[in-house]
mmCIF file of C-alpha atoms in Angstrom:
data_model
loop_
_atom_site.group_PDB
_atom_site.id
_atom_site.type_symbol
_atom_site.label_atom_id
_atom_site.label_comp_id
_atom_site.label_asym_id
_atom_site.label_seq_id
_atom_site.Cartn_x
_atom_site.Cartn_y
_atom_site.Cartn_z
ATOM 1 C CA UNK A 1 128.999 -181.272 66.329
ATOM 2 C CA UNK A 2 126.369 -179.161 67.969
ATOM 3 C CA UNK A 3 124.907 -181.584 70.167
ATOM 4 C CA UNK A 4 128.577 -183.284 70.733
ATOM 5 C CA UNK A 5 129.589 -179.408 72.089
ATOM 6 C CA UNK A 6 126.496 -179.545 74.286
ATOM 7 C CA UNK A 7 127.147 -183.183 75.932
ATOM 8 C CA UNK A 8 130.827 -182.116 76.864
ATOM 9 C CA UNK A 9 129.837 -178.491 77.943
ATOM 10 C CA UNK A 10 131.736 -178.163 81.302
ATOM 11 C CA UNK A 11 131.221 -174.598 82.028
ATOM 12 C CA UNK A 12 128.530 -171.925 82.132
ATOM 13 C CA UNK A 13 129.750 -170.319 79.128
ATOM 14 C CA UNK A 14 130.376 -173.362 77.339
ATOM 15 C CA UNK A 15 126.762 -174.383 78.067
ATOM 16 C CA UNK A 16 125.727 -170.720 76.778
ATOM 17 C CA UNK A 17 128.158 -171.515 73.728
ATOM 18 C CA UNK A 18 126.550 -175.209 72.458
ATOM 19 C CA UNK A 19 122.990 -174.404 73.078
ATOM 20 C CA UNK A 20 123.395 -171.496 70.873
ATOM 21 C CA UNK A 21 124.868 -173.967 68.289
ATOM 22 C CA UNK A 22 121.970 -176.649 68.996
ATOM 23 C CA UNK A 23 119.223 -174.338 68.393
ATOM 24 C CA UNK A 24 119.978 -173.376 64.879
ATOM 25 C CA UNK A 25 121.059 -176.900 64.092
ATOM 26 C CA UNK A 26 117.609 -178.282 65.183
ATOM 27 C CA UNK A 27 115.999 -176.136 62.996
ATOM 28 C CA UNK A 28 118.438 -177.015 60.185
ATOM 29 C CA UNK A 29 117.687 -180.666 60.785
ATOM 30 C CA UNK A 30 113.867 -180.369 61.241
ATOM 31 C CA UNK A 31 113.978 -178.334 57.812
ATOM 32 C CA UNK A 32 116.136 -181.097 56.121
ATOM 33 C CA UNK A 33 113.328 -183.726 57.296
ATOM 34 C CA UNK A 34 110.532 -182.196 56.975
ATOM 35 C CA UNK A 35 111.819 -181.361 52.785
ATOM 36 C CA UNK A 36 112.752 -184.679 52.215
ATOM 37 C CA UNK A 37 109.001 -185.954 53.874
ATOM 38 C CA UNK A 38 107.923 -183.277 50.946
ATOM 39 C CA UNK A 39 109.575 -184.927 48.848
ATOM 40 C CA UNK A 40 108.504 -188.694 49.536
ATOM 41 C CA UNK A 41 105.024 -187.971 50.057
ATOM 42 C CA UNK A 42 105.422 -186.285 46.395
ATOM 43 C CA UNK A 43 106.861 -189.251 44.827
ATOM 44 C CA UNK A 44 104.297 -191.637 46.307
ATOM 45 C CA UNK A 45 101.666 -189.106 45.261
ATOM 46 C CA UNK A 46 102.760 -190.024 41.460
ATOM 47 C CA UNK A 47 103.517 -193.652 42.136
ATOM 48 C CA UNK A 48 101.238 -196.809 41.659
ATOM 49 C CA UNK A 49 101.299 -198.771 44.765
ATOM 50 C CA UNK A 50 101.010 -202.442 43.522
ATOM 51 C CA UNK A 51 103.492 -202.184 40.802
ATOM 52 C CA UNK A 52 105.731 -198.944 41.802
ATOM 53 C CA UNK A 53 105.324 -197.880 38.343
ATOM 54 C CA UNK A 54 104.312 -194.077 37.953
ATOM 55 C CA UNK A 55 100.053 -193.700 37.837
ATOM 56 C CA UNK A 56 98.348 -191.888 35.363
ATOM 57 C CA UNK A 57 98.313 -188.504 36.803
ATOM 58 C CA UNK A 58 102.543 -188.900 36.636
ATOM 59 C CA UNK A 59 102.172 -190.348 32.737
ATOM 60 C CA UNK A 60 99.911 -187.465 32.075
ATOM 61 C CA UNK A 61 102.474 -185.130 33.666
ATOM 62 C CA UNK A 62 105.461 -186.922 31.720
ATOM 63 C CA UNK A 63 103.537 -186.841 28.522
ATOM 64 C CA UNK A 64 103.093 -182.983 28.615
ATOM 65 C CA UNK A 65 106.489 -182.416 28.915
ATOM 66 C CA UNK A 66 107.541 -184.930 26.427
ATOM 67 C CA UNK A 67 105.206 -183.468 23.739
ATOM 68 C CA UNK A 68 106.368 -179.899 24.706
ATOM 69 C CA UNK A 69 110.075 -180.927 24.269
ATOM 70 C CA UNK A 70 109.674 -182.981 21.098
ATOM 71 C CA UNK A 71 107.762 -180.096 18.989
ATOM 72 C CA UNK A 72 110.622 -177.591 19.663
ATOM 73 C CA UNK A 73 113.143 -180.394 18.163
ATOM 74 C CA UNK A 74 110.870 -181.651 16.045
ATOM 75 C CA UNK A 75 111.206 -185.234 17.085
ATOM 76 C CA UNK A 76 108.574 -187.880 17.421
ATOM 77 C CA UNK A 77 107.063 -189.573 20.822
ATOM 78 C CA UNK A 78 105.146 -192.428 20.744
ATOM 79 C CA UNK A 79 103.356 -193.865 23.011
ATOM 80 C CA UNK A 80 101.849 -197.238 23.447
ATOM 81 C CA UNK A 81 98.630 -198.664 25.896
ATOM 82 C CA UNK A 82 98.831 -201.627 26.708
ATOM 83 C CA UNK A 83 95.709 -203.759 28.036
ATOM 84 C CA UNK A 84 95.623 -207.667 29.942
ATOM 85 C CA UNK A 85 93.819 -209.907 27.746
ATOM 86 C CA UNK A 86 90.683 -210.981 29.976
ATOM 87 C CA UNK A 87 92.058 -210.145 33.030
ATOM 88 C CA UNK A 88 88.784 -210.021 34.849
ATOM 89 C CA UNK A 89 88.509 -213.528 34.059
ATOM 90 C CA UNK A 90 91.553 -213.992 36.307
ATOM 91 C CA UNK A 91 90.441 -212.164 39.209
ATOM 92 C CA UNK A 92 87.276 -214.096 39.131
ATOM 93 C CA UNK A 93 88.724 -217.869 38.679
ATOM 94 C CA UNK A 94 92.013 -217.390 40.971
ATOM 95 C CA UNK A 95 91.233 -214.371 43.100
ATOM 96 C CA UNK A 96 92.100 -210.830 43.181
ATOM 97 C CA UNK A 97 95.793 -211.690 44.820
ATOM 98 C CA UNK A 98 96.583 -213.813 42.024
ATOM 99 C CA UNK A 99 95.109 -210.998 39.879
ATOM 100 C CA UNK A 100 97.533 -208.612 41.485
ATOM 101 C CA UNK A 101 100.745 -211.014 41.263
ATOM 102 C CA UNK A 102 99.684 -211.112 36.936
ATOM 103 C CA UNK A 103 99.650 -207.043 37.859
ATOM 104 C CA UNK A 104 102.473 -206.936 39.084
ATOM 105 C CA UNK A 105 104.171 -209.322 36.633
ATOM 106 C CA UNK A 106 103.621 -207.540 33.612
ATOM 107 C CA UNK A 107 104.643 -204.333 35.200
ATOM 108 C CA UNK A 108 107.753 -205.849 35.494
ATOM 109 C CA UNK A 109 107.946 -207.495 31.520
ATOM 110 C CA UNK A 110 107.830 -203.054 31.010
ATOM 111 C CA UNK A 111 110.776 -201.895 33.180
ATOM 112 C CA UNK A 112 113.495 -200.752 30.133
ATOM 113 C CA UNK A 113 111.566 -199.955 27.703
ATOM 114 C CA UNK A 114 111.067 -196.539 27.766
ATOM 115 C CA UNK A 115 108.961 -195.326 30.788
ATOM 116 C CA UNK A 116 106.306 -197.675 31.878
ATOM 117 C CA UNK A 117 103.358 -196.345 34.272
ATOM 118 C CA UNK A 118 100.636 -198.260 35.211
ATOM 119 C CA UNK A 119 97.739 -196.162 34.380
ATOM 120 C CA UNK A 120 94.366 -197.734 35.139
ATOM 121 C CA UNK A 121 93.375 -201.197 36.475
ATOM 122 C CA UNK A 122 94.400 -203.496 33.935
ATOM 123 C CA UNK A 123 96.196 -201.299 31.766
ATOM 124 C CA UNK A 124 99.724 -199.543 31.310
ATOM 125 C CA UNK A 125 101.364 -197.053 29.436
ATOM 126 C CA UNK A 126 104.403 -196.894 27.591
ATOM 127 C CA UNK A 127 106.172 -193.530 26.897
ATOM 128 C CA UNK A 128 108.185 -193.399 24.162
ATOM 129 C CA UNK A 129 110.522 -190.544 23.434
ATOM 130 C CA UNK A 130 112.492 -189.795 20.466
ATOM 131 C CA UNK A 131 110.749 -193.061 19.089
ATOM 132 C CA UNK A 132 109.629 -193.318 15.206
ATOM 133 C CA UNK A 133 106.504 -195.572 14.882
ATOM 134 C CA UNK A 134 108.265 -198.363 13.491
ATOM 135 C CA UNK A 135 110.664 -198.794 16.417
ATOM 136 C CA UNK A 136 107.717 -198.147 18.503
ATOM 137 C CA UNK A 137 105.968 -201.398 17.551
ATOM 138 C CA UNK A 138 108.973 -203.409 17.698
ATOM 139 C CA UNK A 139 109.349 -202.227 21.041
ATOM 140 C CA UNK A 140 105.263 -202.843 21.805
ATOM 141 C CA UNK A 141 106.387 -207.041 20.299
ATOM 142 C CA UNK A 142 109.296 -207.204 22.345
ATOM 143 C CA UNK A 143 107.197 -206.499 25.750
ATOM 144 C CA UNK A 144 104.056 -208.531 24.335
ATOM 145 C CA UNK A 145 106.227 -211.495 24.171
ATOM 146 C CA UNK A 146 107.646 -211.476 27.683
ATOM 147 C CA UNK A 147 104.338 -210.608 28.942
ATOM 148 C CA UNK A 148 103.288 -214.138 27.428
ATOM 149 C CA UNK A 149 106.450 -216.063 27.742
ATOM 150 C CA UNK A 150 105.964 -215.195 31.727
ATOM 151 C CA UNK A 151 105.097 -217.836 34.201
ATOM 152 C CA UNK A 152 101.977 -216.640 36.421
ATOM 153 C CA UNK A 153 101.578 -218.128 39.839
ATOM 154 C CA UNK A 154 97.901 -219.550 38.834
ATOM 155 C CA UNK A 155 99.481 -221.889 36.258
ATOM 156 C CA UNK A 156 97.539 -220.495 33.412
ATOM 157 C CA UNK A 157 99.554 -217.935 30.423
ATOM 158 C CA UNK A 158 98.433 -214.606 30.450
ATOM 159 C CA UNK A 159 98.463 -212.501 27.569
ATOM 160 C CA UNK A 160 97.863 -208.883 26.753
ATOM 161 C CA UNK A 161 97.363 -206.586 23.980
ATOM 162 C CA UNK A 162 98.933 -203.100 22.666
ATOM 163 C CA UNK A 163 97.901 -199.564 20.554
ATOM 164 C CA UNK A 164 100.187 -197.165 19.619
ATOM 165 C CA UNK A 165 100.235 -193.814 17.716
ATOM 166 C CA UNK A 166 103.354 -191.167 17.344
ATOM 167 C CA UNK A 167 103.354 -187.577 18.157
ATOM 168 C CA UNK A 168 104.387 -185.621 14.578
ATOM 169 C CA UNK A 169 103.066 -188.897 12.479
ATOM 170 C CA UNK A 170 99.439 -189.037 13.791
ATOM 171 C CA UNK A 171 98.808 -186.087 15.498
ATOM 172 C CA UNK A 172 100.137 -183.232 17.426
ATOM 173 C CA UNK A 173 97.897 -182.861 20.221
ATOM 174 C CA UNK A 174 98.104 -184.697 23.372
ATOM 175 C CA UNK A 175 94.415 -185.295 24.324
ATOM 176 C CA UNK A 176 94.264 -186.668 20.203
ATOM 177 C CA UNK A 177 97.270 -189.156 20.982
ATOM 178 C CA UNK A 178 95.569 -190.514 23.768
ATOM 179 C CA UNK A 179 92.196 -191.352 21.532
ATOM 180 C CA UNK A 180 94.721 -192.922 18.512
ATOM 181 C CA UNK A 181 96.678 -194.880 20.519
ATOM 182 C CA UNK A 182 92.791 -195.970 22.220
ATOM 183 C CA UNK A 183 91.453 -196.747 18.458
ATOM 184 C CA UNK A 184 94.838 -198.656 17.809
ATOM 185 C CA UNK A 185 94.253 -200.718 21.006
ATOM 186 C CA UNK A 186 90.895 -202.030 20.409
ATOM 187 C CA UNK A 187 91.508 -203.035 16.548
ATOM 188 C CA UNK A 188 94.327 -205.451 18.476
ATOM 189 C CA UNK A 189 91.427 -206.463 20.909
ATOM 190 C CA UNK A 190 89.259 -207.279 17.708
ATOM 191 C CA UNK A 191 92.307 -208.998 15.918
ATOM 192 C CA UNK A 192 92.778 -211.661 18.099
ATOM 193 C CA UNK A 193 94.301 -209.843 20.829
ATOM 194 C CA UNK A 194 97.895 -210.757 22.036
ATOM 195 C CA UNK A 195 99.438 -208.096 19.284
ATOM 196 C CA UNK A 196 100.231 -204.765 18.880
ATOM 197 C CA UNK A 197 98.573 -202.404 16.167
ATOM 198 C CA UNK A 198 99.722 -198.852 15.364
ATOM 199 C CA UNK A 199 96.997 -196.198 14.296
ATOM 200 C CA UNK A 200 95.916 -196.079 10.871
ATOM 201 C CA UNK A 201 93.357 -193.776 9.408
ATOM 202 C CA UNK A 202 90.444 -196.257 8.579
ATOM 203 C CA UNK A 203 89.863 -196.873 12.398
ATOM 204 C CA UNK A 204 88.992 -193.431 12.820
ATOM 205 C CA UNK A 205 85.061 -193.091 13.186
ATOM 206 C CA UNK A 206 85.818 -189.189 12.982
ATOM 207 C CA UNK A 207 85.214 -187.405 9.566
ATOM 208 C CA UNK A 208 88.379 -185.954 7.868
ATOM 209 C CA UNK A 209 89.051 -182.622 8.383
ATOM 210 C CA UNK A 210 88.108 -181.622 4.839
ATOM 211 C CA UNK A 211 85.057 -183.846 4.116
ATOM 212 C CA UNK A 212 81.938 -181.268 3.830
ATOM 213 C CA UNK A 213 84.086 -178.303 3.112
ATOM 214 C CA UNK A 214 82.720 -175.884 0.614
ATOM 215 C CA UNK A 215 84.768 -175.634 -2.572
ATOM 216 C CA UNK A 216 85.971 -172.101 -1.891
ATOM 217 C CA UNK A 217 89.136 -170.284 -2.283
ATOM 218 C CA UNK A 218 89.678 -170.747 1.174
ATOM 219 C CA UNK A 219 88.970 -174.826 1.189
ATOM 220 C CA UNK A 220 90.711 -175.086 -2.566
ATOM 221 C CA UNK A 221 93.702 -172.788 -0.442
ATOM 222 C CA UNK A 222 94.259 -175.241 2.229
ATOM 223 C CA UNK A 223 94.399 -178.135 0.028
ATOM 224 C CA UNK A 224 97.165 -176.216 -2.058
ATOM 225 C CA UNK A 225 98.783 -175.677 1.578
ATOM 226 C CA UNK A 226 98.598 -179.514 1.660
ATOM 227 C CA UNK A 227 100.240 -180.247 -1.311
ATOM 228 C CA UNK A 228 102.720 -177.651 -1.200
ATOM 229 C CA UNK A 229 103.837 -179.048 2.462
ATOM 230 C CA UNK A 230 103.742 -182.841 1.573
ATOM 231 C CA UNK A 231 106.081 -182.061 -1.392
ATOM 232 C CA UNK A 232 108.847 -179.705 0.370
ATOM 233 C CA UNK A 233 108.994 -181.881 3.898
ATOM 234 C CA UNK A 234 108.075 -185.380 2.359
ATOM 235 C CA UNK A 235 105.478 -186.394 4.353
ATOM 236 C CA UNK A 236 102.182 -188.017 3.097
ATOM 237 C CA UNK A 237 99.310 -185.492 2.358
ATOM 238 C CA UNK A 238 97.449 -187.516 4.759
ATOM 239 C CA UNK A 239 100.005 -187.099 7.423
ATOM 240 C CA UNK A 240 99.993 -182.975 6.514
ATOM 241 C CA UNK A 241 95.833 -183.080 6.226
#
């Protein structure tokens, strides 16, 4: 309207009149684009360019707040990494582009399920909210299946593998997730590969929390605190330990 009063000014003091409305308006507009360039250069900061999944500084991001929101429900988050079987083998008998078509293939086999961000160079991340570990590995099948069922432009199948662990089940820091959902992802590697594993305790390398403890009041007080816990909320004592 500004610039429309300014065109069809036919007077001194309708000149006067539109370039006082142009001015402002030019700053309006310049603010308006130079937010929404904010904006985009934002979203692109947080988005993987092959696959236009989010990268792994948005998944970390999205994780945080995840975990935050789930511990003041008390709901569980699982999340699941998920790694191309030999994929170096493709780049080096078809070529990187046919390496970046399988890329951007199985980024697509993770779109609705959850959110999917590709977070390193071969391997993705599922984020799980509000999902129990059971669901969780139904969910990890589901995508392992159309990641092998999918037709790659080099002719040959490609398959991939999956870990997962669950916020509240496993663990309730984030860094600790992370390193489950790792230990779950290389027992699939060693089991064949093309399947999905879930965390269990005997893949841990780490001692338990209460191996070498003195017997004292203290140690014999935290195992009461155990028992005590598992009986009242129904969880395993391993899950409480």
């Amino acid at each position: 309207i500004a610039l429309a009063a300014w065109a069809f000014a036919t007077s001194r003091s309708d000149l006067l009149l539109a370039t006082a409305l142009v001015a402002p308006a030019a700053l309006l507009a310049g603010s308006w684009l130079s937010g929404r360039a904010s904006r985009e250069d934002r979203r692109l900061a947080l988005t993987d360019r092959l696959t236009g999944l989010g990268n792994d500084r948005h998944f970390t991001g999205e994780l945080e707040g995840a975990l935050t929101g789930a511990l003041g429900r008390w709901e569980p988050v699982t999340i699941c990494l998920i790694d191309i079987d030999d994929f170096k083998g493709v780049n080096d008998r078809f070529g990187h582009q046919a390496g970046d078509r399988v890329l951007a293939g199985v980024a697509g086999c993770l779109r609705g399920d959850g959110e999917a961000f590709r977070i390193g160079g071969d391997e993705f991340a599922l984020l799980l909210p509000g999902c129990h570990e059971g669901r969780g590995e139904r969910v990890a099948e589901s995508v392992l299946e159309r990641i092998a069922s999918t037709r790659c432009s080099h002719g040959e199948r490609v398959t991939a593998s999956a870990g997962l662990a669950t916020f509240l089940r496993h663990t309730l820091d984030r860094r600790e997730l992370l390193r489950l959902a790792d230990l779950a992802l290389y027992s699939a590697k060693r089991a064949g590969k093309n399947c999905a594993r879930s965390y269990r305790r005997d893949l841990d390398p780490a001692p338990r929390l209460h191996e070498g403890l003195p017997r004292t009041s203290a140690a014999s007080g935290v195992g009461e605190l155990v028992a005590r816990v598992s009986s009242r909320m129904g969880f395993t004592s391993e899950h409480v330990e």
